[in-house]
Coordinates of C-alpha atoms and ligand atoms in Angstrom, one line a residue:
X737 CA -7.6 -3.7 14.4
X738 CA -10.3 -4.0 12.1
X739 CA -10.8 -3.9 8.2
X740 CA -12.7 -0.9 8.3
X741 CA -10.1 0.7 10.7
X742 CA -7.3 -0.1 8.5
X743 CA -9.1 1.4 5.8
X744 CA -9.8 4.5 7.9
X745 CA -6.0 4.8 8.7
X746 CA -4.9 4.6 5.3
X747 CA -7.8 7.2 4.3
X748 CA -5.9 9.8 6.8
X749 CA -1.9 9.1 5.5
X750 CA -3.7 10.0 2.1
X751 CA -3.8 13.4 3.4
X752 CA -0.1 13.4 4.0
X753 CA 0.8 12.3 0.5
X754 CA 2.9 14.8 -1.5
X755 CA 1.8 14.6 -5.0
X756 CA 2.4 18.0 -6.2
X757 CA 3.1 16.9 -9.8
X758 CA 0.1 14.1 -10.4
X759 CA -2.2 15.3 -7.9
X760 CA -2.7 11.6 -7.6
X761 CA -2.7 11.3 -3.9
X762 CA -2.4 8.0 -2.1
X763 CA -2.3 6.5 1.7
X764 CA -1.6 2.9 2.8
X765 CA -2.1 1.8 6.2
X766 CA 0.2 -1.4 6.9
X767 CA -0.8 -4.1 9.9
X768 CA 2.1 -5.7 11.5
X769 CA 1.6 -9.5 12.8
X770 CA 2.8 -7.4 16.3
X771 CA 0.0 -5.5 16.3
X772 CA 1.3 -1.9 14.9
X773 CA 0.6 -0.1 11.8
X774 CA 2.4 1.6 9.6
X775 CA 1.3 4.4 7.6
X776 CA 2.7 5.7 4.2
X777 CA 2.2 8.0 1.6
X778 CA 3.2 8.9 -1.7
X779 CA 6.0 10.8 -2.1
X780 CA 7.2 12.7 -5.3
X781 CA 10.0 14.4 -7.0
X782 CA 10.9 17.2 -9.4
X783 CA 12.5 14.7 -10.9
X784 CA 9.9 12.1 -11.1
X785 CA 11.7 8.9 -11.5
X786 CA 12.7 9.2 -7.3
X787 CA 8.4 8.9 -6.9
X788 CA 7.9 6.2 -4.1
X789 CA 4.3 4.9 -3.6
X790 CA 2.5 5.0 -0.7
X791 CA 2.6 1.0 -0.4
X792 CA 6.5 0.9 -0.3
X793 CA 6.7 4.2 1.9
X794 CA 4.6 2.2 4.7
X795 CA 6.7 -1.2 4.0
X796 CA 9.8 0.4 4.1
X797 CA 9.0 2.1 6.8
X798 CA 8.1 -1.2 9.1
X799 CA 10.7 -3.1 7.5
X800 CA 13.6 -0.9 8.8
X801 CA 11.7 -0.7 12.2
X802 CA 12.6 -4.5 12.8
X803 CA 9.3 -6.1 11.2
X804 CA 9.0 -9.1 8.9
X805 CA 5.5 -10.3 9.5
X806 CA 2.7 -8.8 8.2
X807 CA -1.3 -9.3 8.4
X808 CA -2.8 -6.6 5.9
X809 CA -2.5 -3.8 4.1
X810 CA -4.9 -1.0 3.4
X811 CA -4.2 1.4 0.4
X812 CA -7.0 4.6 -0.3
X813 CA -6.1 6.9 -3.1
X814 CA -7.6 9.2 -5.5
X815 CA -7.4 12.7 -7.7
X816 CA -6.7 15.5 -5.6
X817 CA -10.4 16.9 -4.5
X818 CA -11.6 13.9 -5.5
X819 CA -12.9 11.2 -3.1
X820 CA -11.2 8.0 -3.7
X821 CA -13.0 5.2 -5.0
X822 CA -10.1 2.5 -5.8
X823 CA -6.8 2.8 -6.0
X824 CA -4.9 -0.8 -7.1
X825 CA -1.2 -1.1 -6.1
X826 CA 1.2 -0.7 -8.8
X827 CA 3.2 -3.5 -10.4
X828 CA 6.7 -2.7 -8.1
X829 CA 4.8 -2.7 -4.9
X830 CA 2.8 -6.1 -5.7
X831 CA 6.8 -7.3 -6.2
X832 CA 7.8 -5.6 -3.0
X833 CA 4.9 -7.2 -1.1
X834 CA 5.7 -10.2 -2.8
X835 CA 8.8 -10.1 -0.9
X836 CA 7.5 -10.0 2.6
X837 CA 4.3 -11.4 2.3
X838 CA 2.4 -14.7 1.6
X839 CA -0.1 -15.7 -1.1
X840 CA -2.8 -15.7 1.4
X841 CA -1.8 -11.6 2.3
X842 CA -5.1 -9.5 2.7
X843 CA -5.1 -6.6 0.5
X844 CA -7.9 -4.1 1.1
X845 CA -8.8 -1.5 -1.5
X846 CA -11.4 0.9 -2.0
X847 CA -12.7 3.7 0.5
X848 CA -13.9 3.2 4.2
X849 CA -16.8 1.9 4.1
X850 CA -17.1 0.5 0.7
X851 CA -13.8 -1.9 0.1
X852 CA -13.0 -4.9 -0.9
X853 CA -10.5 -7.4 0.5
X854 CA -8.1 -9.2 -2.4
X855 CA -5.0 -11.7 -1.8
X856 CA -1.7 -11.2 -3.0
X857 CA -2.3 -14.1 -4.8
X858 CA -5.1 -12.8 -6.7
X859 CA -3.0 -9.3 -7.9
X860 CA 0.0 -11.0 -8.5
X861 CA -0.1 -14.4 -9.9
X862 CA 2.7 -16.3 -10.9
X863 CA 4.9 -14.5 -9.0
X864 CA 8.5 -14.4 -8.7
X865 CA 9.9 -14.5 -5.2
X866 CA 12.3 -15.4 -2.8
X867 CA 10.9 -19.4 -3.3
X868 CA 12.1 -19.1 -6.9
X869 CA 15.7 -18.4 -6.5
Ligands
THU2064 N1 0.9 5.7 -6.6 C1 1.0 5.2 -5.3 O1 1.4 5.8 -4.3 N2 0.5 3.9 -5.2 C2 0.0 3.2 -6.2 O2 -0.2 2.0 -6.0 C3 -0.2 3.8 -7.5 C4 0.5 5.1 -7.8 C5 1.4 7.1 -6.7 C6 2.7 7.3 -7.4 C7 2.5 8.7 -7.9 O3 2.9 9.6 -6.9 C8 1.0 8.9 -8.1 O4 0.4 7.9 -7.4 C9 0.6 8.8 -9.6 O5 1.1 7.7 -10.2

């Protein structure tokens, strides 16, 4: 699985997201050290506070499939009828990564074909993780 691939994957859960209050719509396309993806969207309520991210969606979703180990992660979002240009993970995800994932994690954000790749270090510095309990 390459970048661009990822990328691509996480471009197509965008078109799952249910965003019907922001029409903020966002995909994330998570790679698995065994090889599979996970896809998420976000996902909103009436009641707004119950909103999960597109990030967590995918994490939670390959967490409670058995997996711990994870390579990348791929997140495309945007304005509805808007292409997406860069969407950065909100502060809860980074800390949800955080809790699966090393400094070194590749985060790639942007569109396919025009992305760039960050670490988990660099979006969330001076963390606080399972190490600091
Ligand atoms: N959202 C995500 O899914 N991921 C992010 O990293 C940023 C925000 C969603 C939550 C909400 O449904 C909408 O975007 C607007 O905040």
């Amino acid at each position: 699985m390459t970048d661009p691939q990822l990328m691509q994957l996480a471009q197509e859960a965008r078109q799952k997201s249910y965003s019907p209050y922001s029409h903020f719509r966002v995909g994330a396309a998570l790679l698995a050290k065994s090889g599979k993806v996970y896809t998420g969207c976000n996902i909103e309520n009436a009641s707004y506070s119950p909103t999960n991210c597109a990030e967590r969606t995918a994490f939670f979703k390959a967490v409670s499939e058995g997996e711990r180990a994870f390579e990348a992660l791929a997140i495309v979002g945007g304005r509805e009828g808007e292409t997406a240009e860069f969407c950065a993970p909100c502060g809860v995800c980074r800390q949800v990564i955080a809790e699966f994932c090393p400094k070194d994690f590749r985060i790639l954000l942007g569109a396919p074909g025009k992305f760039q790749a960050y670490t988990l270090e660099q979006l969330l510095p001076f963390s606080f993780t399972n190490e600091s309990l």
